[in-house]
PDB file of C-alpha atoms in Angstrom:
ATOM      1  CA  UNK A   1      48.824 119.700 106.659  1.00  0.00           C
ATOM      2  CA  UNK A   2      52.201 118.242 105.780  1.00  0.00           C
ATOM      3  CA  UNK A   3      55.398 119.216 107.687  1.00  0.00           C
ATOM      4  CA  UNK A   4      56.527 121.163 104.607  1.00  0.00           C
ATOM      5  CA  UNK A   5      53.247 123.116 104.483  1.00  0.00           C
ATOM      6  CA  UNK A   6      53.630 123.784 108.210  1.00  0.00           C
ATOM      7  CA  UNK A   7      57.111 125.050 107.852  1.00  0.00           C
ATOM      8  CA  UNK A   8      56.101 127.129 104.907  1.00  0.00           C
ATOM      9  CA  UNK A   9      53.296 128.786 106.871  1.00  0.00           C
ATOM     10  CA  UNK A  10      55.708 129.555 109.782  1.00  0.00           C
ATOM     11  CA  UNK A  11      58.192 131.217 107.389  1.00  0.00           C
ATOM     12  CA  UNK A  12      55.410 133.371 105.877  1.00  0.00           C
ATOM     13  CA  UNK A  13      54.300 134.284 109.401  1.00  0.00           C
ATOM     14  CA  UNK A  14      57.844 135.353 110.347  1.00  0.00           C
ATOM     15  CA  UNK A  15      58.208 137.324 107.171  1.00  0.00           C
ATOM     16  CA  UNK A  16      54.969 139.271 107.827  1.00  0.00           C
ATOM     17  CA  UNK A  17      56.091 139.935 111.440  1.00  0.00           C
ATOM     18  CA  UNK A  18      59.460 141.174 110.301  1.00  0.00           C
ATOM     19  CA  UNK A  19      58.025 143.357 107.392  1.00  0.00           C
ATOM     20  CA  UNK A  20      55.017 144.420 109.510  1.00  0.00           C
ATOM     21  CA  UNK A  21      53.035 144.258 106.251  1.00  0.00           C
ATOM     22  CA  UNK A  22      51.296 141.575 104.159  1.00  0.00           C
ATOM     23  CA  UNK A  23      52.206 143.283 100.965  1.00  0.00           C
ATOM     24  CA  UNK A  24      55.854 143.747 101.876  1.00  0.00           C
ATOM     25  CA  UNK A  25      56.207 140.117 102.998  1.00  0.00           C
ATOM     26  CA  UNK A  26      54.442 138.904  99.853  1.00  0.00           C
ATOM     27  CA  UNK A  27      56.930 140.897  97.665  1.00  0.00           C
ATOM     28  CA  UNK A  28      59.968 139.257  99.571  1.00  0.00           C
ATOM     29  CA  UNK A  29      58.547 135.726  99.230  1.00  0.00           C
ATOM     30  CA  UNK A  30      57.414 136.304  95.544  1.00  0.00           C
ATOM     31  CA  UNK A  31      53.783 135.549  96.493  1.00  0.00           C
ATOM     32  CA  UNK A  32      50.628 137.423  96.068  1.00  0.00           C
ATOM     33  CA  UNK A  33      49.254 139.287  99.130  1.00  0.00           C
ATOM     34  CA  UNK A  34      46.160 137.116  99.108  1.00  0.00           C
ATOM     35  CA  UNK A  35      48.345 133.937  99.178  1.00  0.00           C
ATOM     36  CA  UNK A  36      50.096 135.367 102.303  1.00  0.00           C
ATOM     37  CA  UNK A  37      46.799 136.288 103.983  1.00  0.00           C
ATOM     38  CA  UNK A  38      45.399 132.904 103.379  1.00  0.00           C
ATOM     39  CA  UNK A  39      48.477 131.174 104.743  1.00  0.00           C
ATOM     40  CA  UNK A  40      48.325 133.221 107.920  1.00  0.00           C
ATOM     41  CA  UNK A  41      44.593 132.457 108.321  1.00  0.00           C
ATOM     42  CA  UNK A  42      45.276 128.782 107.904  1.00  0.00           C
ATOM     43  CA  UNK A  43      48.005 128.923 110.537  1.00  0.00           C
ATOM     44  CA  UNK A  44      45.771 130.622 113.025  1.00  0.00           C
ATOM     45  CA  UNK A  45      42.983 128.111 112.294  1.00  0.00           C
ATOM     46  CA  UNK A  46      45.420 125.231 113.051  1.00  0.00           C
ATOM     47  CA  UNK A  47      46.583 126.857 116.245  1.00  0.00           C
ATOM     48  CA  UNK A  48      43.184 127.911 117.352  1.00  0.00           C
ATOM     49  CA  UNK A  49      44.372 131.465 118.291  1.00  0.00           C
ATOM     50  CA  UNK A  50      44.654 134.869 116.618  1.00  0.00           C
ATOM     51  CA  UNK A  51      48.316 135.741 115.981  1.00  0.00           C
ATOM     52  CA  UNK A  52      47.960 139.126 114.253  1.00  0.00           C
ATOM     53  CA  UNK A  53      45.457 141.915 114.823  1.00  0.00           C
ATOM     54  CA  UNK A  54      44.697 143.535 111.449  1.00  0.00           C
ATOM     55  CA  UNK A  55      43.805 147.204 110.929  1.00  0.00           C
ATOM     56  CA  UNK A  56      43.715 149.388 107.781  1.00  0.00           C
ATOM     57  CA  UNK A  57      46.938 151.077 108.855  1.00  0.00           C
ATOM     58  CA  UNK A  58      49.162 148.459 110.405  1.00  0.00           C
ATOM     59  CA  UNK A  59      49.515 144.940 111.819  1.00  0.00           C
ATOM     60  CA  UNK A  60      49.831 144.263 115.497  1.00  0.00           C
ATOM     61  CA  UNK A  61      50.885 140.919 117.022  1.00  0.00           C
ATOM     62  CA  UNK A  62      48.659 139.558 119.688  1.00  0.00           C
ATOM     63  CA  UNK A  63      50.239 138.298 122.957  1.00  0.00           C
ATOM     64  CA  UNK A  64      49.958 134.689 121.549  1.00  0.00           C
ATOM     65  CA  UNK A  65      51.521 136.036 118.354  1.00  0.00           C
ATOM     66  CA  UNK A  66      54.443 137.513 120.143  1.00  0.00           C
ATOM     67  CA  UNK A  67      55.180 134.206 121.955  1.00  0.00           C
ATOM     68  CA  UNK A  68      54.866 132.220 118.701  1.00  0.00           C
ATOM     69  CA  UNK A  69      57.103 134.661 116.803  1.00  0.00           C
ATOM     70  CA  UNK A  70      59.803 134.420 119.303  1.00  0.00           C
ATOM     71  CA  UNK A  71      59.738 130.632 119.551  1.00  0.00           C
ATOM     72  CA  UNK A  72      59.517 130.056 115.787  1.00  0.00           C
ATOM     73  CA  UNK A  73      62.322 132.529 115.128  1.00  0.00           C
ATOM     74  CA  UNK A  74      64.683 130.734 117.469  1.00  0.00           C
ATOM     75  CA  UNK A  75      63.717 127.294 116.138  1.00  0.00           C
ATOM     76  CA  UNK A  76      64.156 128.142 112.448  1.00  0.00           C
ATOM     77  CA  UNK A  77      67.361 130.016 113.121  1.00  0.00           C
ATOM     78  CA  UNK A  78      68.699 126.794 114.757  1.00  0.00           C
ATOM     79  CA  UNK A  79      67.526 124.714 111.837  1.00  0.00           C
ATOM     80  CA  UNK A  80      69.118 126.957 109.229  1.00  0.00           C
ATOM     81  CA  UNK A  81      72.365 127.044 111.305  1.00  0.00           C
ATOM     82  CA  UNK A  82      72.496 123.184 111.408  1.00  0.00           C
ATOM     83  CA  UNK A  83      71.594 122.857 107.757  1.00  0.00           C
ATOM     84  CA  UNK A  84      74.405 125.282 106.948  1.00  0.00           C
ATOM     85  CA  UNK A  85      76.898 123.304 108.988  1.00  0.00           C
ATOM     86  CA  UNK A  86      75.826 120.025 107.223  1.00  0.00           C
ATOM     87  CA  UNK A  87      76.107 121.648 103.874  1.00  0.00           C
ATOM     88  CA  UNK A  88      79.599 122.706 104.760  1.00  0.00           C
ATOM     89  CA  UNK A  89      80.658 119.226 105.773  1.00  0.00           C
ATOM     90  CA  UNK A  90      79.704 118.129 102.240  1.00  0.00           C
ATOM     91  CA  UNK A  91      82.177 120.603 100.747  1.00  0.00           C
ATOM     92  CA  UNK A  92      84.826 120.979 103.338  1.00  0.00           C
ATOM     93  CA  UNK A  93      87.135 118.414 104.914  1.00  0.00           C
ATOM     94  CA  UNK A  94      86.369 118.404 108.634  1.00  0.00           C
ATOM     95  CA  UNK A  95      85.739 116.011 111.451  1.00  0.00           C
ATOM     96  CA  UNK A  96      87.445 112.885 112.845  1.00  0.00           C
ATOM     97  CA  UNK A  97      88.703 109.987 110.707  1.00  0.00           C
ATOM     98  CA  UNK A  98      89.687 106.765 112.485  1.00  0.00           C
ATOM     99  CA  UNK A  99      92.284 104.796 110.592  1.00  0.00           C
ATOM    100  CA  UNK A 100      93.842 101.339 111.069  1.00  0.00           C
ATOM    101  CA  UNK A 101      97.335 100.810 109.489  1.00  0.00           C
ATOM    102  CA  UNK A 102      99.781  97.937 109.294  1.00  0.00           C
ATOM    103  CA  UNK A 103     102.598  98.907 111.732  1.00  0.00           C
ATOM    104  CA  UNK A 104     105.732  99.330 109.613  1.00  0.00           C
ATOM    105  CA  UNK A 105     104.082 100.406 106.443  1.00  0.00           C
ATOM    106  CA  UNK A 106     101.749 102.690 108.269  1.00  0.00           C
ATOM    107  CA  UNK A 107     104.462 104.342 110.330  1.00  0.00           C
ATOM    108  CA  UNK A 108     106.879 104.757 107.516  1.00  0.00           C
ATOM    109  CA  UNK A 109     104.704 105.492 104.339  1.00  0.00           C
ATOM    110  CA  UNK A 110     101.131 106.451 105.359  1.00  0.00           C
ATOM    111  CA  UNK A 111     101.359 108.309 108.661  1.00  0.00           C
ATOM    112  CA  UNK A 112     103.651 111.154 107.407  1.00  0.00           C
ATOM    113  CA  UNK A 113     101.182 111.968 104.708  1.00  0.00           C
ATOM    114  CA  UNK A 114      98.369 112.102 107.224  1.00  0.00           C
ATOM    115  CA  UNK A 115     100.378 114.411 109.500  1.00  0.00           C
ATOM    116  CA  UNK A 116     100.841 116.747 106.537  1.00  0.00           C
ATOM    117  CA  UNK A 117      97.129 116.515 105.640  1.00  0.00           C
ATOM    118  CA  UNK A 118      96.180 117.453 109.210  1.00  0.00           C
ATOM    119  CA  UNK A 119      98.373 120.527 108.932  1.00  0.00           C
ATOM    120  CA  UNK A 120      96.716 121.503 105.616  1.00  0.00           C
ATOM    121  CA  UNK A 121      93.146 121.018 106.957  1.00  0.00           C
ATOM    122  CA  UNK A 122      92.738 122.550 110.452  1.00  0.00           C
ATOM    123  CA  UNK A 123      89.222 121.180 110.806  1.00  0.00           C
ATOM    124  CA  UNK A 124      90.380 117.619 110.084  1.00  0.00           C
ATOM    125  CA  UNK A 125      91.579 115.220 112.835  1.00  0.00           C
ATOM    126  CA  UNK A 126      92.880 111.636 112.881  1.00  0.00           C
ATOM    127  CA  UNK A 127      92.754 108.704 115.331  1.00  0.00           C
ATOM    128  CA  UNK A 128      95.460 106.373 113.968  1.00  0.00           C
ATOM    129  CA  UNK A 129      96.281 102.907 115.225  1.00  0.00           C
ATOM    130  CA  UNK A 130      99.036 100.600 114.135  1.00  0.00           C
ATOM    131  CA  UNK A 131      97.918  96.965 114.218  1.00  0.00           C
ATOM    132  CA  UNK A 132      99.043  93.833 112.534  1.00  0.00           C
ATOM    133  CA  UNK A 133      95.690  92.105 112.654  1.00  0.00           C
ATOM    134  CA  UNK A 134      92.750  93.213 110.543  1.00  0.00           C
ATOM    135  CA  UNK A 135      90.595  95.920 111.904  1.00  0.00           C
ATOM    136  CA  UNK A 136      87.026  95.229 112.933  1.00  0.00           C
ATOM    137  CA  UNK A 137      85.276  98.307 111.337  1.00  0.00           C
ATOM    138  CA  UNK A 138      82.109  97.938 113.581  1.00  0.00           C
ATOM    139  CA  UNK A 139      83.649  96.967 116.910  1.00  0.00           C
ATOM    140  CA  UNK A 140      86.548  99.376 116.626  1.00  0.00           C
ATOM    141  CA  UNK A 141      84.573 102.142 114.915  1.00  0.00           C
ATOM    142  CA  UNK A 142      87.224 102.314 112.062  1.00  0.00           C
ATOM    143  CA  UNK A 143      86.497 104.551 109.059  1.00  0.00           C
ATOM    144  CA  UNK A 144      89.446 103.367 106.965  1.00  0.00           C
ATOM    145  CA  UNK A 145      92.050 100.616 106.937  1.00  0.00           C
ATOM    146  CA  UNK A 146      95.082  99.886 104.867  1.00  0.00           C
ATOM    147  CA  UNK A 147      95.587  96.170 104.240  1.00  0.00           C
ATOM    148  CA  UNK A 148      98.500  94.297 102.744  1.00  0.00           C
ATOM    149  CA  UNK A 149      97.777  90.888 101.106  1.00  0.00           C
ATOM    150  CA  UNK A 150      94.813  89.331  99.464  1.00  0.00           C
ATOM    151  CA  UNK A 151      91.508  90.691 100.739  1.00  0.00           C
ATOM    152  CA  UNK A 152      89.258  88.285 102.587  1.00  0.00           C
ATOM    153  CA  UNK A 153      85.976  88.679 104.664  1.00  0.00           C
ATOM    154  CA  UNK A 154      85.255  92.031 103.072  1.00  0.00           C
ATOM    155  CA  UNK A 155      81.437  91.925 102.779  1.00  0.00           C
ATOM    156  CA  UNK A 156      79.940  95.437 102.989  1.00  0.00           C
ATOM    157  CA  UNK A 157      83.296  97.017 102.268  1.00  0.00           C
ATOM    158  CA  UNK A 158      84.663  99.166  99.404  1.00  0.00           C
ATOM    159  CA  UNK A 159      88.330  98.767  98.348  1.00  0.00           C
ATOM    160  CA  UNK A 160      90.721 100.815  96.336  1.00  0.00           C
ATOM    161  CA  UNK A 161      93.961  99.228  95.098  1.00  0.00           C
ATOM    162  CA  UNK A 162      97.008 101.171  96.157  1.00  0.00           C
ATOM    163  CA  UNK A 163      99.649  99.141  94.451  1.00  0.00           C
ATOM    164  CA  UNK A 164     101.885  96.102  95.075  1.00  0.00           C
ATOM    165  CA  UNK A 165     104.379  95.367  97.818  1.00  0.00           C
ATOM    166  CA  UNK A 166     107.120  93.317  96.298  1.00  0.00           C
ATOM    167  CA  UNK A 167     109.142  91.147  98.694  1.00  0.00           C
ATOM    168  CA  UNK A 168     112.941  90.685  97.839  1.00  0.00           C
ATOM    169  CA  UNK A 169     115.768  88.732  99.204  1.00  0.00           C
ATOM    170  CA  UNK A 170     118.555  90.807 100.622  1.00  0.00           C
ATOM    171  CA  UNK A 171     121.801  90.562 102.411  1.00  0.00           C
ATOM    172  CA  UNK A 172     124.471  93.138 103.513  1.00  0.00           C
ATOM    173  CA  UNK A 173     127.437  93.789 101.268  1.00  0.00           C
ATOM    174  CA  UNK A 174     129.647  92.797 104.205  1.00  0.00           C
ATOM    175  CA  UNK A 175     127.942  89.475 104.600  1.00  0.00           C
ATOM    176  CA  UNK A 176     128.172  88.635 100.907  1.00  0.00           C
ATOM    177  CA  UNK A 177     131.814  89.642 100.615  1.00  0.00           C
ATOM    178  CA  UNK A 178     132.530  87.246 103.578  1.00  0.00           C
ATOM    179  CA  UNK A 179     130.332  84.368 102.631  1.00  0.00           C
ATOM    180  CA  UNK A 180     129.791  84.628  98.944  1.00  0.00           C
ATOM    181  CA  UNK A 181     126.727  85.203  96.855  1.00  0.00           C
ATOM    182  CA  UNK A 182     124.318  82.225  96.470  1.00  0.00           C
ATOM    183  CA  UNK A 183     123.314  81.290  92.953  1.00  0.00           C
ATOM    184  CA  UNK A 184     120.871  78.510  93.544  1.00  0.00           C
ATOM    185  CA  UNK A 185     118.496  77.160  96.130  1.00  0.00           C
ATOM    186  CA  UNK A 186     121.053  74.597  97.150  1.00  0.00           C
ATOM    187  CA  UNK A 187     123.659  77.424  97.693  1.00  0.00           C
ATOM    188  CA  UNK A 188     121.140  79.437  99.681  1.00  0.00           C
ATOM    189  CA  UNK A 189     120.362  76.540 101.994  1.00  0.00           C
ATOM    190  CA  UNK A 190     124.010  76.576 103.156  1.00  0.00           C
ATOM    191  CA  UNK A 191     123.859  80.228 104.171  1.00  0.00           C
ATOM    192  CA  UNK A 192     122.658  81.793 107.419  1.00  0.00           C
ATOM    193  CA  UNK A 193     119.047  82.547 106.775  1.00  0.00           C
ATOM    194  CA  UNK A 194     116.609  84.911 108.605  1.00  0.00           C
ATOM    195  CA  UNK A 195     112.930  84.068 108.398  1.00  0.00           C
ATOM    196  CA  UNK A 196     109.632  84.605 110.181  1.00  0.00           C
ATOM    197  CA  UNK A 197     107.636  82.179 112.313  1.00  0.00           C
ATOM    198  CA  UNK A 198     103.904  81.752 111.954  1.00  0.00           C
ATOM    199  CA  UNK A 199     101.119  79.752 113.610  1.00  0.00           C
ATOM    200  CA  UNK A 200     102.254  76.693 111.631  1.00  0.00           C
ATOM    201  CA  UNK A 201     106.018  77.138 112.016  1.00  0.00           C
ATOM    202  CA  UNK A 202     108.428  78.873 109.729  1.00  0.00           C
ATOM    203  CA  UNK A 203     106.706  80.964 107.046  1.00  0.00           C
ATOM    204  CA  UNK A 204     107.652  79.486 103.623  1.00  0.00           C
ATOM    205  CA  UNK A 205     109.298  81.571 100.932  1.00  0.00           C
ATOM    206  CA  UNK A 206     107.959  81.710  97.331  1.00  0.00           C
ATOM    207  CA  UNK A 207     110.329  80.298  94.753  1.00  0.00           C
ATOM    208  CA  UNK A 208     109.956  81.019  91.079  1.00  0.00           C
ATOM    209  CA  UNK A 209     109.789  78.144  88.569  1.00  0.00           C
ATOM    210  CA  UNK A 210     113.415  78.419  87.491  1.00  0.00           C
ATOM    211  CA  UNK A 211     114.514  77.450  91.055  1.00  0.00           C
ATOM    212  CA  UNK A 212     112.021  74.719  91.670  1.00  0.00           C
ATOM    213  CA  UNK A 213     113.009  71.417  90.370  1.00  0.00           C
ATOM    214  CA  UNK A 214     110.654  70.166  87.760  1.00  0.00           C
ATOM    215  CA  UNK A 215     108.522  73.244  87.840  1.00  0.00           C
ATOM    216  CA  UNK A 216     106.483  74.255  84.829  1.00  0.00           C
ATOM    217  CA  UNK A 217     106.053  77.976  85.388  1.00  0.00           C
ATOM    218  CA  UNK A 218     104.293  77.798  88.719  1.00  0.00           C
ATOM    219  CA  UNK A 219     105.467  79.398  91.956  1.00  0.00           C
ATOM    220  CA  UNK A 220     106.524  76.876  94.528  1.00  0.00           C
ATOM    221  CA  UNK A 221     107.178  77.349  98.223  1.00  0.00           C
ATOM    222  CA  UNK A 222     110.223  76.487 100.216  1.00  0.00           C
ATOM    223  CA  UNK A 223     110.696  76.392 104.021  1.00  0.00           C
ATOM    224  CA  UNK A 224     114.120  78.102 104.685  1.00  0.00           C
ATOM    225  CA  UNK A 225     116.298  76.368 107.249  1.00  0.00           C
ATOM    226  CA  UNK A 226     116.590  79.548 109.164  1.00  0.00           C
ATOM    227  CA  UNK A 227     118.680  80.059 112.304  1.00  0.00           C
ATOM    228  CA  UNK A 228     117.013  83.427 113.154  1.00  0.00           C
ATOM    229  CA  UNK A 229     113.141  83.612 113.322  1.00  0.00           C
ATOM    230  CA  UNK A 230     112.234  87.374 113.739  1.00  0.00           C
ATOM    231  CA  UNK A 231     108.863  89.078 114.107  1.00  0.00           C
ATOM    232  CA  UNK A 232     108.431  91.811 111.511  1.00  0.00           C
ATOM    233  CA  UNK A 233     110.386  93.491 108.848  1.00  0.00           C
ATOM    234  CA  UNK A 234     111.985  96.106 111.026  1.00  0.00           C
ATOM    235  CA  UNK A 235     113.743  93.538 113.099  1.00  0.00           C
ATOM    236  CA  UNK A 236     114.694  91.520 109.947  1.00  0.00           C
ATOM    237  CA  UNK A 237     116.213  94.674 108.380  1.00  0.00           C
ATOM    238  CA  UNK A 238     118.282  95.341 111.418  1.00  0.00           C
ATOM    239  CA  UNK A 239     119.668  91.808 111.490  1.00  0.00           C
ATOM    240  CA  UNK A 240     120.415  91.872 107.796  1.00  0.00           C
ATOM    241  CA  UNK A 241     122.220  95.223 108.018  1.00  0.00           C
ATOM    242  CA  UNK A 242     124.263  93.951 110.947  1.00  0.00           C
ATOM    243  CA  UNK A 243     125.477  91.102 108.721  1.00  0.00           C
ATOM    244  CA  UNK A 244     123.651  88.177 110.496  1.00  0.00           C
ATOM    245  CA  UNK A 245     122.416  86.583 107.274  1.00  0.00           C
ATOM    246  CA  UNK A 246     120.052  86.683 104.349  1.00  0.00           C
ATOM    247  CA  UNK A 247     116.264  87.422 104.579  1.00  0.00           C
ATOM    248  CA  UNK A 248     113.180  88.842 102.871  1.00  0.00           C
ATOM    249  CA  UNK A 249     112.295  92.456 103.053  1.00  0.00           C
ATOM    250  CA  UNK A 250     109.622  94.720 101.426  1.00  0.00           C
ATOM    251  CA  UNK A 251     111.327  96.405  98.463  1.00  0.00           C
ATOM    252  CA  UNK A 252     110.201  99.884  99.600  1.00  0.00           C
ATOM    253  CA  UNK A 253     111.931  99.257 102.913  1.00  0.00           C
ATOM    254  CA  UNK A 254     115.179  97.771 101.428  1.00  0.00           C
ATOM    255  CA  UNK A 255     115.414 100.317  98.521  1.00  0.00           C
ATOM    256  CA  UNK A 256     117.273 103.167 100.450  1.00  0.00           C
ATOM    257  CA  UNK A 257     119.768 100.584 101.908  1.00  0.00           C
ATOM    258  CA  UNK A 258     120.366  99.142  98.411  1.00  0.00           C
ATOM    259  CA  UNK A 259     120.759 102.576  96.810  1.00  0.00           C
ATOM    260  CA  UNK A 260     123.391 103.390  99.525  1.00  0.00           C
ATOM    261  CA  UNK A 261     125.295 100.118  98.855  1.00  0.00           C
ATOM    262  CA  UNK A 262     124.769  98.760 102.450  1.00  0.00           C
ATOM    263  CA  UNK A 263     122.528  95.909 101.077  1.00  0.00           C
ATOM    264  CA  UNK A 264     122.338  93.996  97.957  1.00  0.00           C
ATOM    265  CA  UNK A 265     119.460  92.017  96.459  1.00  0.00           C
ATOM    266  CA  UNK A 266     120.090  88.263  96.285  1.00  0.00           C
ATOM    267  CA  UNK A 267     118.807  86.022  93.583  1.00  0.00           C
ATOM    268  CA  UNK A 268     116.627  88.795  92.099  1.00  0.00           C
ATOM    269  CA  UNK A 269     113.346  87.669  90.469  1.00  0.00           C
ATOM    270  CA  UNK A 270     113.885  84.103  91.735  1.00  0.00           C
ATOM    271  CA  UNK A 271     112.850  84.339  95.432  1.00  0.00           C
ATOM    272  CA  UNK A 272     110.132  86.636  96.699  1.00  0.00           C
ATOM    273  CA  UNK A 273     106.489  87.492  96.144  1.00  0.00           C
ATOM    274  CA  UNK A 274     104.012  90.320  95.389  1.00  0.00           C
ATOM    275  CA  UNK A 275     101.393  91.344  97.754  1.00  0.00           C
ATOM    276  CA  UNK A 276      98.524  93.675  96.872  1.00  0.00           C
ATOM    277  CA  UNK A 277      97.855  96.812  98.977  1.00  0.00           C
ATOM    278  CA  UNK A 278      94.357  98.170  99.483  1.00  0.00           C
ATOM    279  CA  UNK A 279      92.679 100.878 101.397  1.00  0.00           C
ATOM    280  CA  UNK A 280      89.228  99.727 102.480  1.00  0.00           C
ATOM    281  CA  UNK A 281      86.234 101.292 104.127  1.00  0.00           C
ATOM    282  CA  UNK A 282      82.537 100.596 104.827  1.00  0.00           C
ATOM    283  CA  UNK A 283      80.421 100.982 101.777  1.00  0.00           C
ATOM    284  CA  UNK A 284      78.179 104.004 101.736  1.00  0.00           C
ATOM    285  CA  UNK A 285      76.027 105.726  99.083  1.00  0.00           C
ATOM    286  CA  UNK A 286      77.827 109.023  99.566  1.00  0.00           C
ATOM    287  CA  UNK A 287      81.426 109.560 100.564  1.00  0.00           C
ATOM    288  CA  UNK A 288      82.207 112.254 103.110  1.00  0.00           C
ATOM    289  CA  UNK A 289      84.764 114.892 102.072  1.00  0.00           C
ATOM    290  CA  UNK A 290      87.074 114.011 104.974  1.00  0.00           C
ATOM    291  CA  UNK A 291      87.168 110.330 103.860  1.00  0.00           C
ATOM    292  CA  UNK A 292      87.731 111.316 100.294  1.00  0.00           C
ATOM    293  CA  UNK A 293      90.695 113.696 101.016  1.00  0.00           C
ATOM    294  CA  UNK A 294      92.252 111.114 103.330  1.00  0.00           C
ATOM    295  CA  UNK A 295      92.084 108.390 100.853  1.00  0.00           C
ATOM    296  CA  UNK A 296      93.511 110.531  98.140  1.00  0.00           C
ATOM    297  CA  UNK A 297      96.466 111.382 100.458  1.00  0.00           C
ATOM    298  CA  UNK A 298      97.068 107.700 101.211  1.00  0.00           C
ATOM    299  CA  UNK A 299      97.007 106.885  97.458  1.00  0.00           C
ATOM    300  CA  UNK A 300      99.513 109.616  96.717  1.00  0.00           C
ATOM    301  CA  UNK A 301     101.902 108.587  99.460  1.00  0.00           C
ATOM    302  CA  UNK A 302     101.744 104.946  98.528  1.00  0.00           C
ATOM    303  CA  UNK A 303     102.352 105.584  94.828  1.00  0.00           C
ATOM    304  CA  UNK A 304     105.626 107.289  95.672  1.00  0.00           C
ATOM    305  CA  UNK A 305     106.942 104.231  97.672  1.00  0.00           C
ATOM    306  CA  UNK A 306     105.548 100.950  96.141  1.00  0.00           C
ATOM    307  CA  UNK A 307     104.941  99.474  92.643  1.00  0.00           C
ATOM    308  CA  UNK A 308     101.918 101.248  91.149  1.00  0.00           C
ATOM    309  CA  UNK A 309     100.023  98.858  88.812  1.00  0.00           C
ATOM    310  CA  UNK A 310      97.373 101.286  87.660  1.00  0.00           C
ATOM    311  CA  UNK A 311      94.409  99.556  89.396  1.00  0.00           C
ATOM    312  CA  UNK A 312      93.221 102.502  91.567  1.00  0.00           C
ATOM    313  CA  UNK A 313      89.409 102.583  91.093  1.00  0.00           C
ATOM    314  CA  UNK A 314      87.314 102.172  94.146  1.00  0.00           C
ATOM    315  CA  UNK A 315      85.149  99.022  94.025  1.00  0.00           C
ATOM    316  CA  UNK A 316      82.805  96.972  96.383  1.00  0.00           C
ATOM    317  CA  UNK A 317      84.394  93.807  97.656  1.00  0.00           C
TER     318      UNK A 317
END
């Protein structure tokens, strides 16, 4: 007897016990009375005990039948409860989502959307970490991660493009009024520059062809002779706003300051770069509702703040 046959026989037995009649149980189960009787007989044969005493007037459970009825009722009720809960998780957003975000972009753009999502879904909870390095999905038990830059080492992951982070050169209006606006790379080299240091020294800036001597349409790199090497865009923004020089910022971060007149973009379209933004997660045949609704919230929040290039379908990477 297969497990399905065994479960079916138990459910027929419970229906007979509750109805106290083979005919009534058969009607409820859309079976014939003989099919119900045969199922009970097979069950008793398998167990090696009589479960039901049959008379012409009524059915009476034996002592073994009473014990079996109680135990099977509790077991199947628990199975039904668990299956109902699992079915609900397929249609409702509930449970814990562990998310790794880049520090500044995550804190400024993504986290507020997740806070609002948590308010809208009482059964949904988040474990959010802000880290500059790439998340290890297995070791850190991460469900989702937002990554800025070209994707590498993504075997077994699925990615959805969120948009593009454009990097622009900026300075405060006060600084430019005092020191002038550079028009060329030679002019720029004479200014007070703010850059970032990496493992190999100063991180180079991307220079478009029009500013690279002898260039033929390619993007060149240039190592700025910077006096200030700062870790992260937040610190760079603070230095630029305070009038300490010219530096690179994500456009979404600089936009409010540019709109207010506090900052101005320098040499627009000639110095800077574009970095793709993705949300990535471990590939799986079926996506849980809590992951889907979280990804949708991240997509919506990002589109409001960065350049959207229309490439938003999830794909294995």
